[in-house]
Backbone as ProteinMPNN parsed JSONL, in Angstrom:
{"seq_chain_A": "XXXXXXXXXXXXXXXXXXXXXXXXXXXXXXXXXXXXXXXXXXXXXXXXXXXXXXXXXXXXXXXXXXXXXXXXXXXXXXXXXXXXXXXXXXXXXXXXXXXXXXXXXXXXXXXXXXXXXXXXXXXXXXXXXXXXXXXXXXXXXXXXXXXXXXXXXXXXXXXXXXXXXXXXXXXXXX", "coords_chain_A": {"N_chain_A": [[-3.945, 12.603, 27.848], [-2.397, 10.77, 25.328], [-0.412, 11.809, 22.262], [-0.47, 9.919, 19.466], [0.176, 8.313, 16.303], [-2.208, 7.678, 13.889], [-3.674, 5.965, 11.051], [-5.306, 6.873, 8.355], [-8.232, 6.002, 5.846], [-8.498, 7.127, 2.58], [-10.254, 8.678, -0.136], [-8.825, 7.501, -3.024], [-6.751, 9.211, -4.57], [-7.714, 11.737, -3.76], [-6.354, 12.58, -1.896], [-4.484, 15.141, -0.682], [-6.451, 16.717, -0.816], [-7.894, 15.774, 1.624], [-6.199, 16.163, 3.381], [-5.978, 19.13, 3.437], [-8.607, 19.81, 3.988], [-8.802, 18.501, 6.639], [-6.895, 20.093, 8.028], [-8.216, 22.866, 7.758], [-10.367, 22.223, 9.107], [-9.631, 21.335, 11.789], [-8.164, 23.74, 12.581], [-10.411, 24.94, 12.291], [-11.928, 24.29, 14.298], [-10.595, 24.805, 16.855], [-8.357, 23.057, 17.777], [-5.598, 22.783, 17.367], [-3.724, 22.062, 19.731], [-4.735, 18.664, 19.728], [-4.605, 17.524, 17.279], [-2.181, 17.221, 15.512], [0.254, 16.937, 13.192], [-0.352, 16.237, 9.742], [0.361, 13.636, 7.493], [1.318, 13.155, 4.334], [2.99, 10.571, 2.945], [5.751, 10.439, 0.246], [7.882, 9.75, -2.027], [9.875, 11.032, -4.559], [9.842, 10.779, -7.956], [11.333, 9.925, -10.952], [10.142, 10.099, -14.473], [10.604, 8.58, -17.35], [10.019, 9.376, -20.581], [10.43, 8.982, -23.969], [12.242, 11.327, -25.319], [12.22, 13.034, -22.779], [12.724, 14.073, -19.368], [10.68, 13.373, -16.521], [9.755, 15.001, -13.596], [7.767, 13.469, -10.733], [5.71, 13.309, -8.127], [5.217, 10.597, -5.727], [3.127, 8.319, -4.496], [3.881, 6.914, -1.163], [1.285, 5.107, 0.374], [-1.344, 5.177, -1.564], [-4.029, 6.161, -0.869], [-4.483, 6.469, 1.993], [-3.628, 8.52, 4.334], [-1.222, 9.646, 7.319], [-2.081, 10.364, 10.783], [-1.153, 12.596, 13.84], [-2.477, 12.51, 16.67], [-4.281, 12.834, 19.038], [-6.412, 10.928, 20.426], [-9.451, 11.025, 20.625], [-13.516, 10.91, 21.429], [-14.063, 13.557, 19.959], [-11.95, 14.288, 18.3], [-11.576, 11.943, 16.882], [-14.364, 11.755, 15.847], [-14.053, 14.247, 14.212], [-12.166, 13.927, 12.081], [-13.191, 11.066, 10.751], [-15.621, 12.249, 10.016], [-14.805, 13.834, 7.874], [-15.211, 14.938, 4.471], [-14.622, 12.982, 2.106], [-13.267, 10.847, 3.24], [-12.809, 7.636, 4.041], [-12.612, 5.875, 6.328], [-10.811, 5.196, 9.493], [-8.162, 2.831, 9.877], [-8.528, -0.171, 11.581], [-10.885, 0.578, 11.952], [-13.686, 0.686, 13.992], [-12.381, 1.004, 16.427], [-9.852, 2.658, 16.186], [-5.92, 1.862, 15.287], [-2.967, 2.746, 16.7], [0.23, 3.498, 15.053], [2.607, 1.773, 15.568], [5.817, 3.031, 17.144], [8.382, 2.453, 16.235], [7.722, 2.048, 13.173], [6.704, 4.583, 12.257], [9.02, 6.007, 13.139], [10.897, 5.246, 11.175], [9.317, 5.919, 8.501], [9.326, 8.567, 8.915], [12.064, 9.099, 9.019], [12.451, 8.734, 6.189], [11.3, 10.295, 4.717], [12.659, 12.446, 5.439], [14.73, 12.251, 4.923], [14.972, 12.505, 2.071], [14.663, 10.469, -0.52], [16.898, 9.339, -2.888], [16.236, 10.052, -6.277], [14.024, 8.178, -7.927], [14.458, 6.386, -10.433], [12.25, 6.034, -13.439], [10.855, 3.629, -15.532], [9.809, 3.683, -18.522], [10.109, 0.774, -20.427], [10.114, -2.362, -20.383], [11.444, -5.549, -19.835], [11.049, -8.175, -22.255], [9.301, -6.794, -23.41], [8.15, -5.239, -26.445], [9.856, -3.202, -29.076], [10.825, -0.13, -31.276], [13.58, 0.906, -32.541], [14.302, 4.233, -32.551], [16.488, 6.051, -33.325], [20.027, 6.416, -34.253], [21.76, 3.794, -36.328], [20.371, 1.311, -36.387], [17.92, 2.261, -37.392], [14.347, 2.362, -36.93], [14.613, -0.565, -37.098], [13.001, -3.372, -35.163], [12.75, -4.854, -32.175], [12.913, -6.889, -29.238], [12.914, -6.251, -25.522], [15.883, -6.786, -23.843], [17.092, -6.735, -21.435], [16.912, -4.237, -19.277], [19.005, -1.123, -17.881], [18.685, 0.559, -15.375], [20.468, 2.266, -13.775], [21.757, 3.255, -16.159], [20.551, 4.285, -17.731], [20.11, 2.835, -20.015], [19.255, 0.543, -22.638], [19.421, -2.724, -23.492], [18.106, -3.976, -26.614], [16.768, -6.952, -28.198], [17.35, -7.567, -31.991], [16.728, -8.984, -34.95], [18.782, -9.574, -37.531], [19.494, -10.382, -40.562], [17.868, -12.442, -40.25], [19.125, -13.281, -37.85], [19.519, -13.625, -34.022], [20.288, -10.594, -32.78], [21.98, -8.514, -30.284], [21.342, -4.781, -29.404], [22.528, -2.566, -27.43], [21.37, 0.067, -26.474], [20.292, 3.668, -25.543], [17.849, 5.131, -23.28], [16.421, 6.959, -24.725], [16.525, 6.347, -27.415], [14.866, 4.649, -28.359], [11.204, 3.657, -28.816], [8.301, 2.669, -27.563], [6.721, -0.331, -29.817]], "CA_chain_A": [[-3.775, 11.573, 26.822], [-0.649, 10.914, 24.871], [-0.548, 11.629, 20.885], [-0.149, 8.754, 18.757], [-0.084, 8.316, 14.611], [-3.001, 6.865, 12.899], [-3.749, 5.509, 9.238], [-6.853, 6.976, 7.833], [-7.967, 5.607, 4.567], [-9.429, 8.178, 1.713], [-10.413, 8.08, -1.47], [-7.08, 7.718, -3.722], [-6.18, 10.191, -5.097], [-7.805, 13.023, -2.971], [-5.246, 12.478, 0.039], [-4.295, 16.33, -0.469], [-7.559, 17.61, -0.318], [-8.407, 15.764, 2.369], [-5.251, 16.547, 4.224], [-6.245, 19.893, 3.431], [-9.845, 19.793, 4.242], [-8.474, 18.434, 7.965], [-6.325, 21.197, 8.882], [-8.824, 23.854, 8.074], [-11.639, 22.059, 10.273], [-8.867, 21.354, 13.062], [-8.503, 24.873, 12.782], [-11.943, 26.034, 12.952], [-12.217, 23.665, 15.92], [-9.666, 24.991, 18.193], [-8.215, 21.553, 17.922], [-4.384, 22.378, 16.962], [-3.13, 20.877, 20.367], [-4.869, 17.269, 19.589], [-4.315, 16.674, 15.813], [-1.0, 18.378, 15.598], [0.895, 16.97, 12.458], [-1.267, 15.229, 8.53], [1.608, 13.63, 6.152], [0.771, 11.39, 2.776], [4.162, 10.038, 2.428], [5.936, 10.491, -1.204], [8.732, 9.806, -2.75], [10.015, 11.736, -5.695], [10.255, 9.76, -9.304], [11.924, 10.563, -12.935], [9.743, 8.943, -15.544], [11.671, 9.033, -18.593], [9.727, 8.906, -21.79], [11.309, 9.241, -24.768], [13.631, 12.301, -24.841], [11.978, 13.875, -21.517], [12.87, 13.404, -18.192], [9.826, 14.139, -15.708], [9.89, 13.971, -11.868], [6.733, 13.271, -9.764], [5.942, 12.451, -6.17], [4.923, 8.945, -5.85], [2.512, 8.35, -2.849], [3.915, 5.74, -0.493], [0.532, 4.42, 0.355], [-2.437, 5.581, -1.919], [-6.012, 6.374, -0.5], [-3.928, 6.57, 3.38], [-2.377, 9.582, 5.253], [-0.948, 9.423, 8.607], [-2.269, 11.967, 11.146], [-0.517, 12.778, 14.728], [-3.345, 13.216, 16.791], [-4.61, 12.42, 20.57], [-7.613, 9.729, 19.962], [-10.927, 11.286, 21.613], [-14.332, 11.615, 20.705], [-14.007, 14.795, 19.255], [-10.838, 14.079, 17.4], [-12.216, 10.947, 15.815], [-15.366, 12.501, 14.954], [-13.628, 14.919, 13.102], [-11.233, 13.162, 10.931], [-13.783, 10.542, 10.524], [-16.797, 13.062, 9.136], [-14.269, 14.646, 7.154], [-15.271, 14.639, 3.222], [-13.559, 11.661, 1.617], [-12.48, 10.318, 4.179], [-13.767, 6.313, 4.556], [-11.998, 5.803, 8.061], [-9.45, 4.813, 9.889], [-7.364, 1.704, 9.988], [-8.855, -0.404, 12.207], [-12.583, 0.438, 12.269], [-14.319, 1.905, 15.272], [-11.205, 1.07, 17.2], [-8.936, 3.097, 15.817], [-4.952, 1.629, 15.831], [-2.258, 3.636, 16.277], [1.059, 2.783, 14.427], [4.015, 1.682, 16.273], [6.49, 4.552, 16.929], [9.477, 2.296, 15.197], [7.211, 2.442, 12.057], [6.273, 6.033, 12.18], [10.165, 6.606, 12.941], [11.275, 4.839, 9.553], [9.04, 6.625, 7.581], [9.812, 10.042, 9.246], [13.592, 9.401, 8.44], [12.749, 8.458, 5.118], [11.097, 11.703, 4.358], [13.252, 13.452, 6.281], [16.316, 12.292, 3.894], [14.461, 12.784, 1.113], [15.722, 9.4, -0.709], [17.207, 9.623, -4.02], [15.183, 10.353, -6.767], [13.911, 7.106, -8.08], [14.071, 6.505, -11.784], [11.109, 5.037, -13.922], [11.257, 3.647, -16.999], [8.304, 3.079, -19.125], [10.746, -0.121, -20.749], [10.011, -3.851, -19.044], [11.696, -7.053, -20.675], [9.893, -8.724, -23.449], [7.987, -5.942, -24.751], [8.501, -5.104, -28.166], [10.149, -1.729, -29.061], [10.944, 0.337, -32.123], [14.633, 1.789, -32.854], [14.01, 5.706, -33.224], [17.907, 6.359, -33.373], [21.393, 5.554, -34.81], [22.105, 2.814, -37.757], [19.228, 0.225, -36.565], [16.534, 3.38, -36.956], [13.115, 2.076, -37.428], [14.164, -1.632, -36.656], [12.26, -3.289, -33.937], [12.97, -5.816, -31.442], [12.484, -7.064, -27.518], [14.093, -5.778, -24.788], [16.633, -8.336, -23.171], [17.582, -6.228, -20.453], [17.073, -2.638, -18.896], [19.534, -1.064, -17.102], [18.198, 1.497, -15.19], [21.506, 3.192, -13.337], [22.669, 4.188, -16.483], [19.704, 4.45, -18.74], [20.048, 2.298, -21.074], [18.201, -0.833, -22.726], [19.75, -4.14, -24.628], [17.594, -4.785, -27.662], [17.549, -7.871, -29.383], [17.141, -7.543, -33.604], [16.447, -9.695, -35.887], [19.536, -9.255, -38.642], [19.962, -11.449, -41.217], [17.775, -13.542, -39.726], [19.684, -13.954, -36.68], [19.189, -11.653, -33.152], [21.392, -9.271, -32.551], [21.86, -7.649, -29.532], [21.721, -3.762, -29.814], [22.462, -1.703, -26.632], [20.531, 1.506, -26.694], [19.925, 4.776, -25.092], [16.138, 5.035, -23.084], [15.874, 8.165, -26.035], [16.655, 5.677, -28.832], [13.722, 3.932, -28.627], [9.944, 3.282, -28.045], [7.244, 1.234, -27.455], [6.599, -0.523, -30.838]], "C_chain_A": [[-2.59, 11.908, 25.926], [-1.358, 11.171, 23.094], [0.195, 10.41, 20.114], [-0.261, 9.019, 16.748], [-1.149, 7.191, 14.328], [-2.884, 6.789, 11.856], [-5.057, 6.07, 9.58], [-6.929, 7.072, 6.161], [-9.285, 6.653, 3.65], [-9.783, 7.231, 0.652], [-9.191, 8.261, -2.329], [-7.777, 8.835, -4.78], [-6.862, 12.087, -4.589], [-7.126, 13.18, -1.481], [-4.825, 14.11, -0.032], [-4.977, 17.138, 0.102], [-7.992, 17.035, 0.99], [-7.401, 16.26, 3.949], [-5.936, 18.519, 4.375], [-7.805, 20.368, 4.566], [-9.609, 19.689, 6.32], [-8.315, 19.482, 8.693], [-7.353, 22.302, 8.933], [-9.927, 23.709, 8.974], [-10.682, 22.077, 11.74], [-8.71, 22.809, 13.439], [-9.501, 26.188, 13.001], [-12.262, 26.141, 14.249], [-11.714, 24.297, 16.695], [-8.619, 24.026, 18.471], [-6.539, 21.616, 17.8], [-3.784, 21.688, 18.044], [-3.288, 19.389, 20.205], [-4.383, 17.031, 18.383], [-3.18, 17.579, 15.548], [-0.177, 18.457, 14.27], [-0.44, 15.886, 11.198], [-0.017, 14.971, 8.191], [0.651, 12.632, 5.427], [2.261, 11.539, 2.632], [4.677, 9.81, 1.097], [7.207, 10.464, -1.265], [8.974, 10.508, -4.352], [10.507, 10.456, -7.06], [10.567, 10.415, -10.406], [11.164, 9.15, -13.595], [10.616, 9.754, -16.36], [10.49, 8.581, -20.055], [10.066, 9.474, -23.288], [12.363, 10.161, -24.456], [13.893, 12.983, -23.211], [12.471, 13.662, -20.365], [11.429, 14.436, -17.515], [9.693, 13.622, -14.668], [8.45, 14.497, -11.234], [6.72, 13.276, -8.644], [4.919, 11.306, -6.662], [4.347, 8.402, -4.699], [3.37, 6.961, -2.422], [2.802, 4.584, -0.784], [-0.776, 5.391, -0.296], [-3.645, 5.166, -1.833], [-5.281, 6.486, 1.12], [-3.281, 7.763, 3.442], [-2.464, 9.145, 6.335], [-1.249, 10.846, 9.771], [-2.079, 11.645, 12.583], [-1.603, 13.832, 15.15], [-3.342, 12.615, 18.119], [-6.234, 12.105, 20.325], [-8.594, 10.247, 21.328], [-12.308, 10.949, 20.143], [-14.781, 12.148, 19.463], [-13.393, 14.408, 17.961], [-11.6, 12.927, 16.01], [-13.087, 11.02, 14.933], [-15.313, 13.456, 13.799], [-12.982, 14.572, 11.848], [-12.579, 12.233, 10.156], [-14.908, 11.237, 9.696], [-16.302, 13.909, 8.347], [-14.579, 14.086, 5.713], [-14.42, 13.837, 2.671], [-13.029, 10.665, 2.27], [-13.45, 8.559, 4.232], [-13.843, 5.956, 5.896], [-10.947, 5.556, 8.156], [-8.779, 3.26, 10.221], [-7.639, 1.068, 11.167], [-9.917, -0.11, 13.028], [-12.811, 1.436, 13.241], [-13.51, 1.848, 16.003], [-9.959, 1.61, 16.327], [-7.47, 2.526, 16.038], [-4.137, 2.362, 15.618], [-0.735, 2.706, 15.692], [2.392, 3.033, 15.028], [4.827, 2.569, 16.059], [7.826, 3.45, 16.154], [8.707, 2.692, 13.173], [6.738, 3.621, 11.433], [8.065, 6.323, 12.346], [10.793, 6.484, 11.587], [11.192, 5.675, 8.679], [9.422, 8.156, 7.601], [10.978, 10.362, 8.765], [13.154, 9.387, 6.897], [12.087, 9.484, 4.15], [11.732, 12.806, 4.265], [15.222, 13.449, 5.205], [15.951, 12.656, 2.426], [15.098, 11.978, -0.198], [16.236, 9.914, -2.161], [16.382, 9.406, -5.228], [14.959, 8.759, -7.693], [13.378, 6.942, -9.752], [13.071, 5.224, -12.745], [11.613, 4.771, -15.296], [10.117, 2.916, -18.121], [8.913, 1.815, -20.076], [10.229, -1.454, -20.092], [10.674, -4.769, -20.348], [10.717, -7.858, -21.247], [9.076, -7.692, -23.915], [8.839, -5.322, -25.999], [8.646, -3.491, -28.017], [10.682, -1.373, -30.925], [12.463, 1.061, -32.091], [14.234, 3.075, -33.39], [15.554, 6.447, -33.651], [19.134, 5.84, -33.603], [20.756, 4.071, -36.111], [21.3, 2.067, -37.631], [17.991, 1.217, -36.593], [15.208, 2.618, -37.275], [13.024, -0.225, -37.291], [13.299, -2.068, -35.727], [12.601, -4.654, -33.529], [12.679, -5.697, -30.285], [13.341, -6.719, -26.817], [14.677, -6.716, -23.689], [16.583, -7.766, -22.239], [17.312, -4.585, -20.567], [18.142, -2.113, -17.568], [19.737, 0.061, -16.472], [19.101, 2.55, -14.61], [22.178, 3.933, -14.474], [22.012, 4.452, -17.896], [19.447, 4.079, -19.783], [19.419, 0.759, -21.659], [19.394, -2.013, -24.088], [18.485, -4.614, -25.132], [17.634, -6.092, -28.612], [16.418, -7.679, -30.732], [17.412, -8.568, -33.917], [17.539, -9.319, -37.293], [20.049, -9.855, -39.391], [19.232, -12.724, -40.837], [18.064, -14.7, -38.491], [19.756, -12.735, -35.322], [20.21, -12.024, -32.661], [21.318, -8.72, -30.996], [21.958, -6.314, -29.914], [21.782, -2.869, -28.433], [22.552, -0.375, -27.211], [20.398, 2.271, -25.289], [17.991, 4.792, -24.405], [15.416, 6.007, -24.627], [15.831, 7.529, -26.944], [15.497, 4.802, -29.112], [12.877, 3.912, -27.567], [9.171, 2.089, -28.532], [6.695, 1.401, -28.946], [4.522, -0.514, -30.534]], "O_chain_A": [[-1.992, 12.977, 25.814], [-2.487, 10.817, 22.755], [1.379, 10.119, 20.282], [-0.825, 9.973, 16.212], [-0.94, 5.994, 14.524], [-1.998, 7.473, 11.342], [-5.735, 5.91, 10.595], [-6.232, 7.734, 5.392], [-10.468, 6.842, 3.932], [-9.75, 6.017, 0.45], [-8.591, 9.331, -2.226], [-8.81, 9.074, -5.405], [-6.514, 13.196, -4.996], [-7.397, 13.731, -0.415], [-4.893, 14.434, 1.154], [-4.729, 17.95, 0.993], [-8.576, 17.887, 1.66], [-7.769, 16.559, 5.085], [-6.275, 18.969, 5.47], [-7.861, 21.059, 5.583], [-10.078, 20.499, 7.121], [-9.017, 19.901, 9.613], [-7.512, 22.803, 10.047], [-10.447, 24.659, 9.559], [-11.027, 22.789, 12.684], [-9.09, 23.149, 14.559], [-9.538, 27.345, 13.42], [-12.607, 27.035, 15.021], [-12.498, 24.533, 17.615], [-7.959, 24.222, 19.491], [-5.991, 20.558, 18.108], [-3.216, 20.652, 17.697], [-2.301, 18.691, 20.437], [-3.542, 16.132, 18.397], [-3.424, 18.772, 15.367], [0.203, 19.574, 13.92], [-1.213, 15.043, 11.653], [0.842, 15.816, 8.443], [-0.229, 11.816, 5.703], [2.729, 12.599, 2.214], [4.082, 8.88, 0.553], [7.795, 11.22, -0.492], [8.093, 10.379, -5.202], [11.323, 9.538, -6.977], [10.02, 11.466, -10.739], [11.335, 7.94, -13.453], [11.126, 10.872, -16.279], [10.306, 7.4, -20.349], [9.801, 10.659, -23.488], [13.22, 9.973, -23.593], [14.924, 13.3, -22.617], [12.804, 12.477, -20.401], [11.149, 15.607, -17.772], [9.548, 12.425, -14.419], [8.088, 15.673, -11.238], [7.779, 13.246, -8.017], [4.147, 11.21, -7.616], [5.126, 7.985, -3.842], [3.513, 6.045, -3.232], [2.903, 3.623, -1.548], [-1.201, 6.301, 0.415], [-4.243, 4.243, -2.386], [-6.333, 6.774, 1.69], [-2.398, 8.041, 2.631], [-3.381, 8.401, 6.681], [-0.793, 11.983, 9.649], [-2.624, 10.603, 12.948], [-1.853, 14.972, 14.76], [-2.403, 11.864, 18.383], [-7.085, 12.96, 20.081], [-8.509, 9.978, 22.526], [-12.286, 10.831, 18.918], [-15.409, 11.737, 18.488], [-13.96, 14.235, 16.882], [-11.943, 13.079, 14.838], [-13.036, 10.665, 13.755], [-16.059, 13.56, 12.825], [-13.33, 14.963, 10.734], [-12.977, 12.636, 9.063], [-15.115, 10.725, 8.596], [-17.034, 14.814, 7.949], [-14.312, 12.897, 5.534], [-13.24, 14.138, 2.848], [-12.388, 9.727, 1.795], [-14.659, 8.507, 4.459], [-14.878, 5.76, 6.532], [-10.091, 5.594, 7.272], [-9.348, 2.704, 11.16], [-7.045, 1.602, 12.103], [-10.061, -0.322, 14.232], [-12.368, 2.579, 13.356], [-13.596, 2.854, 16.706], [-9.163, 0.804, 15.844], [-7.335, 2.547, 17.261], [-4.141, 2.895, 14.508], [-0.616, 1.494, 15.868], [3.078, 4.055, 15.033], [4.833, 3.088, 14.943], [8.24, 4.081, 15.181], [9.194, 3.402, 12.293], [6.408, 3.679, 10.249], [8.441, 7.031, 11.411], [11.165, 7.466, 10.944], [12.113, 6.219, 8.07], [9.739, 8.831, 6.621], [11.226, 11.434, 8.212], [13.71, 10.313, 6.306], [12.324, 9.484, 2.942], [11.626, 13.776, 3.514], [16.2, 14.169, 5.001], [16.829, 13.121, 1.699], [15.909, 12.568, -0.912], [15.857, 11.039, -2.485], [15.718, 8.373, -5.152], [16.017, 8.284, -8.107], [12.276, 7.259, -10.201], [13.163, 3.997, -12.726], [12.434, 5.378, -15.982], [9.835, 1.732, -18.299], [7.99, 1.608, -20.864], [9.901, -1.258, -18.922], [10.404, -4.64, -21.542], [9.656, -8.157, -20.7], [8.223, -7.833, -24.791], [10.033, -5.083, -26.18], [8.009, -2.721, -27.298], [10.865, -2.307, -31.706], [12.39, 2.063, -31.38], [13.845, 3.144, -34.556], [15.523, 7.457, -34.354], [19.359, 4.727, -33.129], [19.647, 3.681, -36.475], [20.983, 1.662, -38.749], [17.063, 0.977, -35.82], [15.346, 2.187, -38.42], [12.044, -0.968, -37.349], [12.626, -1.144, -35.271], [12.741, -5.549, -34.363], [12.192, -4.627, -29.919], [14.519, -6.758, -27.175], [14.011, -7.281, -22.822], [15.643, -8.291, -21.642], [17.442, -3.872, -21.563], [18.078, -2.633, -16.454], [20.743, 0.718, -16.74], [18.755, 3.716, -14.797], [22.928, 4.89, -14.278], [22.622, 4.741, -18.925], [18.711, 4.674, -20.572], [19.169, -0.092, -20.806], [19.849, -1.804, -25.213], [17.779, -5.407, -24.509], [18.386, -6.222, -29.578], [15.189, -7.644, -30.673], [18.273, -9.229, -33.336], [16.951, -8.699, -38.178], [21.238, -10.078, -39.161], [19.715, -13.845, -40.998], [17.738, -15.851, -38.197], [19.944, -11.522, -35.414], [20.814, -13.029, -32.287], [20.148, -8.527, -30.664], [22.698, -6.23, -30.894], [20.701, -2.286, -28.356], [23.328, 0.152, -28.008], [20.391, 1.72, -24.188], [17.056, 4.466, -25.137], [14.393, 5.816, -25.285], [14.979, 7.952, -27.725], [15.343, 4.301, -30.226], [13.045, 4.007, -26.351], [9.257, 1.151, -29.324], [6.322, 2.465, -29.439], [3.759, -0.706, -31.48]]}, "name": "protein", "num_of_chains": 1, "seq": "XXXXXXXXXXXXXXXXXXXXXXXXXXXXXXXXXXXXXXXXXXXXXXXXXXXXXXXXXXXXXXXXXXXXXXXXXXXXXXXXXXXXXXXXXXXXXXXXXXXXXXXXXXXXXXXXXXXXXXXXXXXXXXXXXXXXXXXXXXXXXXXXXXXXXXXXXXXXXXXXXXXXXXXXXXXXXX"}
Protein backbone atom coordinates (compact mmCIF):
# COMPACT_ATOMS: atom_id res chain seq x y z
CA UNK A 1 0.00 0.00 0.00
CA UNK A 2 1.09 3.43 -1.04
CA UNK A 3 1.33 6.40 1.70
CA UNK A 4 -0.97 9.14 1.30
CA UNK A 5 -1.69 12.56 3.57
CA UNK A 6 -4.73 12.74 5.65
CA UNK A 7 -6.62 15.61 7.65
CA UNK A 8 -7.36 14.59 11.14
CA UNK A 9 -9.44 16.95 13.12
CA UNK A 10 -8.48 17.64 17.06
CA UNK A 11 -9.44 19.63 19.55
CA UNK A 12 -8.03 23.32 18.72
CA UNK A 13 -5.64 24.16 20.27
CA UNK A 14 -4.08 20.77 21.40
CA UNK A 15 -2.74 19.96 17.73
CA UNK A 16 0.87 19.74 19.42
CA UNK A 17 0.03 17.47 21.96
CA UNK A 18 -1.69 15.44 19.89
CA UNK A 19 0.95 15.47 17.24
CA UNK A 20 3.01 14.57 20.03
CA UNK A 21 0.92 12.00 21.67
CA UNK A 22 0.98 10.22 17.87
CA UNK A 23 4.55 9.86 17.41
CA UNK A 24 5.17 8.35 20.77
CA UNK A 25 2.31 5.62 20.22
CA UNK A 26 3.62 5.15 16.47
CA UNK A 27 6.65 4.53 18.21
CA UNK A 28 5.61 2.18 20.78
CA UNK A 29 3.82 0.40 17.93
CA UNK A 30 6.60 -0.39 15.67
CA UNK A 31 4.63 1.63 13.21
CA UNK A 32 7.42 4.22 11.89
CA UNK A 33 7.27 2.68 8.29
CA UNK A 34 3.27 3.40 7.98
CA UNK A 35 2.74 6.85 9.65
CA UNK A 36 6.01 8.32 8.64
CA UNK A 37 5.67 12.23 8.69
CA UNK A 38 2.62 14.65 11.52
CA UNK A 39 2.76 18.56 10.42
CA UNK A 40 0.13 21.41 11.85
CA UNK A 41 0.97 23.93 9.32
CA UNK A 42 2.00 27.61 10.70
CA UNK A 43 2.92 30.55 9.60
CA UNK A 44 4.94 32.99 11.60
CA UNK A 45 3.12 36.54 12.66
CA UNK A 46 4.38 40.06 14.28
CA UNK A 47 1.55 41.40 16.37
CA UNK A 48 2.44 44.82 17.11
CA UNK A 49 0.90 46.31 20.18
CA UNK A 50 1.80 49.41 21.21
CA UNK A 51 5.61 49.83 21.40
CA UNK A 52 6.25 45.85 21.17
CA UNK A 53 6.71 43.87 18.36
CA UNK A 54 5.79 40.04 19.06
CA UNK A 55 6.07 37.11 16.59
CA UNK A 56 3.88 33.95 16.86
CA UNK A 57 3.11 30.94 14.73
CA UNK A 58 -0.29 31.17 13.37
CA UNK A 59 -1.87 27.67 12.69
CA UNK A 60 -2.94 27.35 9.07
CA UNK A 61 -5.89 25.24 9.94
CA UNK A 62 -6.89 25.06 13.72
CA UNK A 63 -8.18 21.77 15.42
CA UNK A 64 -6.43 19.80 11.88
CA UNK A 65 -2.91 18.28 11.33
CA UNK A 66 -1.89 16.48 8.33
CA UNK A 67 -0.34 13.01 8.87
CA UNK A 68 1.68 10.92 6.03
CA UNK A 69 0.60 7.63 6.71
CA UNK A 70 -0.41 4.20 4.76
CA UNK A 71 -4.39 3.84 5.59
CA UNK A 72 -4.89 0.28 7.38
CA UNK A 73 -6.68 -0.96 10.16
CA UNK A 74 -4.06 -0.58 12.47
CA UNK A 75 -2.99 2.81 11.32
CA UNK A 76 -6.48 4.23 11.53
CA UNK A 77 -7.13 2.73 14.76
CA UNK A 78 -4.35 4.42 16.07
CA UNK A 79 -4.59 7.95 15.05
CA UNK A 80 -8.23 7.65 15.51
CA UNK A 81 -8.07 6.36 19.47
CA UNK A 82 -5.52 8.82 19.95
CA UNK A 83 -6.49 11.37 22.96
CA UNK A 84 -8.07 14.44 21.39
CA UNK A 85 -8.28 13.41 18.49
CA UNK A 86 -12.23 13.59 17.00
CA UNK A 87 -11.27 11.95 13.53
CA UNK A 88 -10.42 12.20 10.36
CA UNK A 89 -11.71 14.17 7.45
CA UNK A 90 -14.07 12.24 5.93
CA UNK A 91 -15.54 9.91 8.58
CA UNK A 92 -15.06 6.18 8.54
CA UNK A 93 -13.75 6.61 5.05
CA UNK A 94 -10.93 8.33 5.55
CA UNK A 95 -9.81 10.92 2.38
CA UNK A 96 -6.58 11.45 1.49
CA UNK A 97 -5.53 14.96 0.18
CA UNK A 98 -4.52 15.44 -3.30
CA UNK A 99 -0.70 15.43 -3.74
CA UNK A 100 -0.97 19.08 -5.64
CA UNK A 101 -2.47 20.27 -2.28
CA UNK A 102 -0.10 18.60 0.04
CA UNK A 103 2.70 19.96 -2.49
CA UNK A 104 1.58 23.74 -1.99
CA UNK A 105 1.54 23.54 1.48
CA UNK A 106 4.91 21.65 1.73
CA UNK A 107 6.50 24.53 -0.40
CA UNK A 108 4.93 26.96 1.67
CA UNK A 109 6.52 25.70 4.78
CA UNK A 110 9.37 24.85 3.19
CA UNK A 111 9.98 28.73 2.20
CA UNK A 112 9.03 29.76 5.28
CA UNK A 113 6.84 32.87 3.91
CA UNK A 114 7.56 36.22 5.14
CA UNK A 115 6.71 37.06 8.42
CA UNK A 116 3.21 38.35 8.34
CA UNK A 117 2.46 41.53 10.21
CA UNK A 118 -0.66 42.02 12.56
CA UNK A 119 -2.00 44.93 13.65
CA UNK A 120 -4.38 45.16 16.45
CA UNK A 121 -5.71 48.71 14.34
CA UNK A 122 -8.99 48.07 11.84
CA UNK A 123 -10.76 51.21 10.19
CA UNK A 124 -13.43 52.90 12.13
CA UNK A 125 -12.41 52.06 15.50
CA UNK A 126 -11.77 54.78 17.70
CA UNK A 127 -8.17 55.38 18.96
CA UNK A 128 -6.34 57.61 21.40
CA UNK A 129 -3.10 59.77 20.35
CA UNK A 130 -0.33 58.56 22.95
CA UNK A 131 2.44 60.61 21.01
CA UNK A 132 3.67 63.87 19.36
CA UNK A 133 1.58 67.38 19.34
CA UNK A 134 -2.07 65.64 19.04
CA UNK A 135 -1.11 63.55 22.52
CA UNK A 136 -4.19 62.45 24.21
CA UNK A 137 -6.51 63.50 21.22
CA UNK A 138 -8.69 60.82 19.87
CA UNK A 139 -10.08 59.99 16.63
CA UNK A 140 -10.98 57.02 13.89
CA UNK A 141 -8.74 55.37 11.90
CA UNK A 142 -9.18 56.24 8.07
CA UNK A 143 -6.66 54.00 6.91
CA UNK A 144 -3.90 51.44 8.09
CA UNK A 145 -1.02 50.91 6.30
CA UNK A 146 0.46 47.92 7.24
CA UNK A 147 3.93 47.77 4.96
CA UNK A 148 5.10 50.58 6.69
CA UNK A 149 3.38 50.66 10.00
CA UNK A 150 1.60 53.32 10.12
CA UNK A 151 -2.16 54.53 10.66
CA UNK A 152 -4.13 57.84 9.21
CA UNK A 153 -6.19 59.24 12.04
CA UNK A 154 -8.89 61.48 11.55
CA UNK A 155 -9.27 64.47 14.55
CA UNK A 156 -11.64 66.52 15.27
CA UNK A 157 -9.76 70.24 15.30
CA UNK A 158 -11.54 73.14 15.50
CA UNK A 159 -14.36 71.39 14.86
CA UNK A 160 -13.29 70.16 11.63
CA UNK A 161 -11.36 66.44 10.94
CA UNK A 162 -8.10 66.47 10.45
CA UNK A 163 -6.22 63.88 9.14
CA UNK A 164 -3.19 62.88 11.37
CA UNK A 165 -0.78 60.17 10.02
CA UNK A 166 0.69 58.22 12.86
CA UNK A 167 3.14 55.67 13.91
CA UNK A 168 1.36 51.96 15.11
CA UNK A 169 3.45 53.21 18.67
CA UNK A 170 1.61 56.56 18.64
CA UNK A 171 -1.48 55.32 19.41
CA UNK A 172 -4.14 53.00 21.01
CA UNK A 173 -7.30 51.67 21.25
CA UNK A 174 -9.43 54.49 22.82
Amino acid sequence: MSKNWYVVHTYSGFEEKVKVSIEERVRLKGLEEKITRILIPTEKVIEIKGRKKKETDKKFYPGYILVEMELDDETWHLVKNTLRVTGFVGGARPVAIPDEEVDMILQQLERGPAPVVKSQFEKGENVRITDGPFTNFVGYVDEVDMDHGRLRVMVSIFGRQTPVELSFSQAEKA
